[in-house]
Short mmCIF file of C-alpha atoms in Angstrom, two decimals:
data_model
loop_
_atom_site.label_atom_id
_atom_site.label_comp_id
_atom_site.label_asym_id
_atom_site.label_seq_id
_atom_site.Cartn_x
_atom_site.Cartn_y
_atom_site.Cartn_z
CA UNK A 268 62.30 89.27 111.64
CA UNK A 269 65.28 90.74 109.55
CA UNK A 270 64.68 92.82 106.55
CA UNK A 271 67.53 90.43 104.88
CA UNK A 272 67.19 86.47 105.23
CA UNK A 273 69.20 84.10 103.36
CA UNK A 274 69.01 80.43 103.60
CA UNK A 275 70.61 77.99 104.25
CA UNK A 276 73.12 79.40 106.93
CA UNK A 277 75.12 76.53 106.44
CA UNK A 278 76.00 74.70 103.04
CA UNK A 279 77.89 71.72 102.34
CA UNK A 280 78.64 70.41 98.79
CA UNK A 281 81.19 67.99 97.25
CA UNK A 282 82.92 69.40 94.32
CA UNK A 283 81.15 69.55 91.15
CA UNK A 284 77.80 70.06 92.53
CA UNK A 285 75.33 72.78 91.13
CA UNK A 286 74.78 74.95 94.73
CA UNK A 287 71.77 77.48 95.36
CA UNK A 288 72.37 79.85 98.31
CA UNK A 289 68.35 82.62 98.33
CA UNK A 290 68.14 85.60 99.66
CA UNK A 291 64.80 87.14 100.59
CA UNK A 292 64.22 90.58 101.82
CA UNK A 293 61.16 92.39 103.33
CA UNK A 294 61.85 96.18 102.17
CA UNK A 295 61.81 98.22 99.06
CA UNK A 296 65.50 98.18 97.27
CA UNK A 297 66.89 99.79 94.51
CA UNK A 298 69.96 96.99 94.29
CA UNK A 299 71.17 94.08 95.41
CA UNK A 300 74.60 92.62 95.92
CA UNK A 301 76.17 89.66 96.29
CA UNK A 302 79.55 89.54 98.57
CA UNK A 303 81.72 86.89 99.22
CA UNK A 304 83.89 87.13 102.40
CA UNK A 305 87.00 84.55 102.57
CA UNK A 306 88.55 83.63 106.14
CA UNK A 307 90.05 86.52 107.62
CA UNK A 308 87.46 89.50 106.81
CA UNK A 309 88.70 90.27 103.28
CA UNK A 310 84.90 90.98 101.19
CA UNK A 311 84.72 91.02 97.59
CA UNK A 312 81.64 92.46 95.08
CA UNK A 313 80.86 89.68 93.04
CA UNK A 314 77.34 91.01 91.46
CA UNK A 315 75.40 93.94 92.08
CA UNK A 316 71.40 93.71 90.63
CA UNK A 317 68.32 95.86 89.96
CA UNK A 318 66.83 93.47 87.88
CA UNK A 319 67.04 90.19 85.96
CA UNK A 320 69.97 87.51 85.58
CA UNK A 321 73.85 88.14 85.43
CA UNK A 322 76.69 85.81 84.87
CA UNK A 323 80.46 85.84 85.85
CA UNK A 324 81.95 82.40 85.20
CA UNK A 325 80.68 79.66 87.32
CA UNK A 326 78.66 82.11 89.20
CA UNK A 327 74.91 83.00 88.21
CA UNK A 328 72.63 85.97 90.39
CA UNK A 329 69.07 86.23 89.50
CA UNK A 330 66.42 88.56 90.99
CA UNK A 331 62.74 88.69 91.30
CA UNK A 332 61.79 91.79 92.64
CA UNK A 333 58.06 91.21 92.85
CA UNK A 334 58.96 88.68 95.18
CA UNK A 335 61.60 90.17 97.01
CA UNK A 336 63.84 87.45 95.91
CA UNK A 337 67.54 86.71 94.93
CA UNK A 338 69.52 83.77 94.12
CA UNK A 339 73.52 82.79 93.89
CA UNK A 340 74.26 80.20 92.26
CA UNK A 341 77.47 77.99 91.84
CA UNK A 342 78.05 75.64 88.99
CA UNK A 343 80.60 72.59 88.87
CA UNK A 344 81.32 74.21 92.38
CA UNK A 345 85.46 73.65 93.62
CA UNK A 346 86.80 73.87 97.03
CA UNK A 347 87.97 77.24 96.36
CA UNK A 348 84.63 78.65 96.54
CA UNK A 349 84.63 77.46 99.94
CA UNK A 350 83.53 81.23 101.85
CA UNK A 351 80.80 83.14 103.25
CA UNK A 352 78.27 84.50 100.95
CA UNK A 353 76.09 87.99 102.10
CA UNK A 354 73.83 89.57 100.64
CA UNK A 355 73.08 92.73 101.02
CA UNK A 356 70.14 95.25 99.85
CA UNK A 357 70.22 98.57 99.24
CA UNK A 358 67.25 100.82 100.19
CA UNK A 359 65.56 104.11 101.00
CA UNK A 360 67.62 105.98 98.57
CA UNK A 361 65.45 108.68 96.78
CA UNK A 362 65.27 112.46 97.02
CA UNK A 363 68.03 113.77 99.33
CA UNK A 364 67.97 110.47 100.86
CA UNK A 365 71.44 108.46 99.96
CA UNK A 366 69.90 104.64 101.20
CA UNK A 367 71.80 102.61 103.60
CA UNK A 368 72.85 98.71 102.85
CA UNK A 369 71.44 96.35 105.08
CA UNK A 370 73.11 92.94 104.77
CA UNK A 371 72.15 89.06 106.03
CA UNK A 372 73.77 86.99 108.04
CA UNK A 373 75.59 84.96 105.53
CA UNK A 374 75.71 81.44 104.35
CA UNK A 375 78.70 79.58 105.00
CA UNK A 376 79.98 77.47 101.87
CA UNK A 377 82.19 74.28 102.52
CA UNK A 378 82.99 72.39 99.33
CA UNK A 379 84.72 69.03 99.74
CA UNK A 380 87.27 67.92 97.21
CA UNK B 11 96.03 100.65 91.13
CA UNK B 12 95.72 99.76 95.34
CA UNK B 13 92.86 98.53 96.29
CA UNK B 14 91.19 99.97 99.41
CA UNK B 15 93.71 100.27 102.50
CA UNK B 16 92.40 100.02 105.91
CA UNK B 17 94.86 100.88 109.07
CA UNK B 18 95.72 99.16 111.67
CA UNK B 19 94.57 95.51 110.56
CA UNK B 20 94.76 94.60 114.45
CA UNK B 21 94.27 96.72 117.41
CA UNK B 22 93.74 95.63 121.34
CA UNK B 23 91.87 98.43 123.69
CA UNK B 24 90.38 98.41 126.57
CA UNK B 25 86.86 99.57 128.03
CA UNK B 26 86.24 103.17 127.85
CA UNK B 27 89.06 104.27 125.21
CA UNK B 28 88.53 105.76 122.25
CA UNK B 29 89.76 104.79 118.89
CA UNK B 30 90.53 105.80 115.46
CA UNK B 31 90.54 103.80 112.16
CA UNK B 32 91.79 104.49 109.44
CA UNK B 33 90.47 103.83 105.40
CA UNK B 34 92.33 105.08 101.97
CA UNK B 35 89.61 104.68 99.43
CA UNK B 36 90.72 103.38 95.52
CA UNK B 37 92.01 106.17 93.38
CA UNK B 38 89.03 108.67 92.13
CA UNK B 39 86.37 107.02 94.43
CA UNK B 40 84.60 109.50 96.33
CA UNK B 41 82.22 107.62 98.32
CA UNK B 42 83.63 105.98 101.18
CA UNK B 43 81.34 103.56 103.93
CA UNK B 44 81.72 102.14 106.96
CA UNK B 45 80.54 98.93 108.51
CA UNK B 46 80.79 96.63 111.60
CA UNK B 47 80.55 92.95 111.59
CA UNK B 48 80.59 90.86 114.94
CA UNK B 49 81.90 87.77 114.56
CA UNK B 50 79.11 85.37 113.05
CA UNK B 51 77.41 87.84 111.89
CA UNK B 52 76.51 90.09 108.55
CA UNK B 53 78.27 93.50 108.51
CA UNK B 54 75.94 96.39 109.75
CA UNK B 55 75.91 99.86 107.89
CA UNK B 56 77.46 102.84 110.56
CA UNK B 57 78.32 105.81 108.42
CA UNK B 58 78.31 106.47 104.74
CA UNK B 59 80.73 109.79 103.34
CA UNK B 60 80.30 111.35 99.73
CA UNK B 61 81.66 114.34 98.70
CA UNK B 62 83.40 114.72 102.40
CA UNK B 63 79.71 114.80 104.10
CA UNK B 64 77.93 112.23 105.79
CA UNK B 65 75.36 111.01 103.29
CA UNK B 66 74.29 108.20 105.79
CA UNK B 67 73.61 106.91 109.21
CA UNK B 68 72.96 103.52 110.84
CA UNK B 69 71.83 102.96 114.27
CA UNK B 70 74.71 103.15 116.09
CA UNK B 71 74.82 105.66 119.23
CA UNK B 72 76.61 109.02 118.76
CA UNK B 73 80.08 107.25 120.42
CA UNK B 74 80.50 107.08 117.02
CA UNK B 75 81.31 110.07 114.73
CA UNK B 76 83.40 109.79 111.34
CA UNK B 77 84.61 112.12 108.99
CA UNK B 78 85.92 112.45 105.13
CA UNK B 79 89.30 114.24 104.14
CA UNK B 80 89.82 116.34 100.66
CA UNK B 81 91.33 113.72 99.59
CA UNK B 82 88.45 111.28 99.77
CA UNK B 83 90.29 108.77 103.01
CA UNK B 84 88.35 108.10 105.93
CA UNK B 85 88.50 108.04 109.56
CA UNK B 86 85.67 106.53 111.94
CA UNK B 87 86.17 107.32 115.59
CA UNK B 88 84.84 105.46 118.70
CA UNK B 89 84.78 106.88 122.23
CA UNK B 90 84.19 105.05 125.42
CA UNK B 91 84.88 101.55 124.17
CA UNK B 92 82.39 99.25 125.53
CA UNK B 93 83.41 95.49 124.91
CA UNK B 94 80.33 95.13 122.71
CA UNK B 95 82.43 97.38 120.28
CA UNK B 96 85.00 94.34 119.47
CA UNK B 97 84.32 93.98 116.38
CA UNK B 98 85.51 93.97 112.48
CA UNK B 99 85.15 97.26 111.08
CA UNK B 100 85.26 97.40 107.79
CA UNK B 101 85.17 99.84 105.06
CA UNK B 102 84.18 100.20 101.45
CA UNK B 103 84.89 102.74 98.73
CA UNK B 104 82.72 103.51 95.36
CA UNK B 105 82.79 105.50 92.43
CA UNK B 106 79.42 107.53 93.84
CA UNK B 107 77.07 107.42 96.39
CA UNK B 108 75.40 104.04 97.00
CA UNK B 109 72.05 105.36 95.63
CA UNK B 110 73.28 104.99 91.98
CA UNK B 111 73.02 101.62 91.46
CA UNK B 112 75.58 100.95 88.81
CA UNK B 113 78.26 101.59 91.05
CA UNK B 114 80.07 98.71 92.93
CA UNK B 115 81.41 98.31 96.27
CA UNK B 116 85.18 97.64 97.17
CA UNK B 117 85.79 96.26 100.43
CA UNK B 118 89.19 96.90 102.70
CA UNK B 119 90.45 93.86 104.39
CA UNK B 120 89.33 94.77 107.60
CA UNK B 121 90.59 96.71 111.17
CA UNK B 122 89.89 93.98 114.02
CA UNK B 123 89.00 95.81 117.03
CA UNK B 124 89.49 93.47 120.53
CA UNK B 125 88.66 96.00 123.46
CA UNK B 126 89.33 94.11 127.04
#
């Protein structure tokens, strides 16, 4: 089993629609981000968590970490947020220990006009 | 202010080469990481460079080495290509080390490795 699993893989949504993409990890982490990677390779940082709820726009991240849980989500979603989204968890940083990221496998976002 | 520059973008091998990438992290970030994604797949972690020292370490076999300049760019090195090295290699700069939270990740666009 991988440390990082998101679900679903594969997303398709017609525009407008409120889209959820989870991410559930099996480690301890000190953050979370959320990437999104457009056709090509090019990644951007959209959010990067410890705790709680943040906002950016249309775009909403919320984290549980008693559950080991994280959640994107898209409102009023357009065709330009058509991309991969990873997330990725950072963990066993402490002491003289820097951490390493360990990422999942993405979900692929296709939003229809 | 550039973002994070990553040379070549492209770049054809074959088996049993070695390699050299290249990654120019944004002004005043010191922290520089490396990562490989295989087509389909989520990037994994290979290296991560603070400071000009290796901070970090994924499991990737020691065909692999990387170091940090005084000026804070990058290069990750690969010797004896295998074909299961064609991959995107990508590579990220921050402010600090990874281990303070706060601080977030800047991706390059990518070197796309083909070995033959």
């Amino acid at each position: 089993k991988n440390e990082v699993e998101q679900s679903p893989q594969n997303l398709t949504a017609q525009e407008g629609e409120f889209i959820t993409i989870n991410c559930s990890y099996s480690v301890g982490i000190s953050a979370l981000h959320w990437l999104q990677q457009h056709p090509g390779g090019g990644i951007v940082s959209l959010f990067m968590l410890s705790s709680g709820k943040k906002k950016h726009g249309r775009l909403i991240a919320t984290i549980n970490i008693q559950e080991k849980h994280s959640s994107l989500h898209i409102t009023a979603s357009h065709p330009r947020d058509s991309a991969v989204y990873i997330c990725a968890v950072l963990s066993g940083a402490g002491g003289t220990s820097y951490g390493k990221l360990t990422f999942g496998q993405g979900t692929i976002l296709t939003v229809h006009p | 202010d550039a973002g994070v520059t990553q040379s070549p973008t492209h770049l054809i091998k074959t088996r049993g080469q070695q390699v050299t990438l290249r990654c120019s992290p944004i002004s005043g970030h010191k922290s520089v990481s490396w990562y490989q994604q295989v087509l389909g797949q989520g990037p994994q972690f290979i290296f991560q460079y603070y400071e000009k020292e290796e901070r970090g370490r994924g499991n990737f076999p020691d065909r692999f080495s990387a170091r940090q300049f005084p000026n804070y760019s990058s290069e990750l090195n690969v010797n004896a290509l295998l074909l299961g090295d064609s991959a995107l290699y990508l590579c990220a700069s921050s402010l600090r080390f990874l281990d303070r939270s706060k601080y977030l990740l800047f991706f390059g666009s990518g070197t796309q490795l083909s070995v033959l």
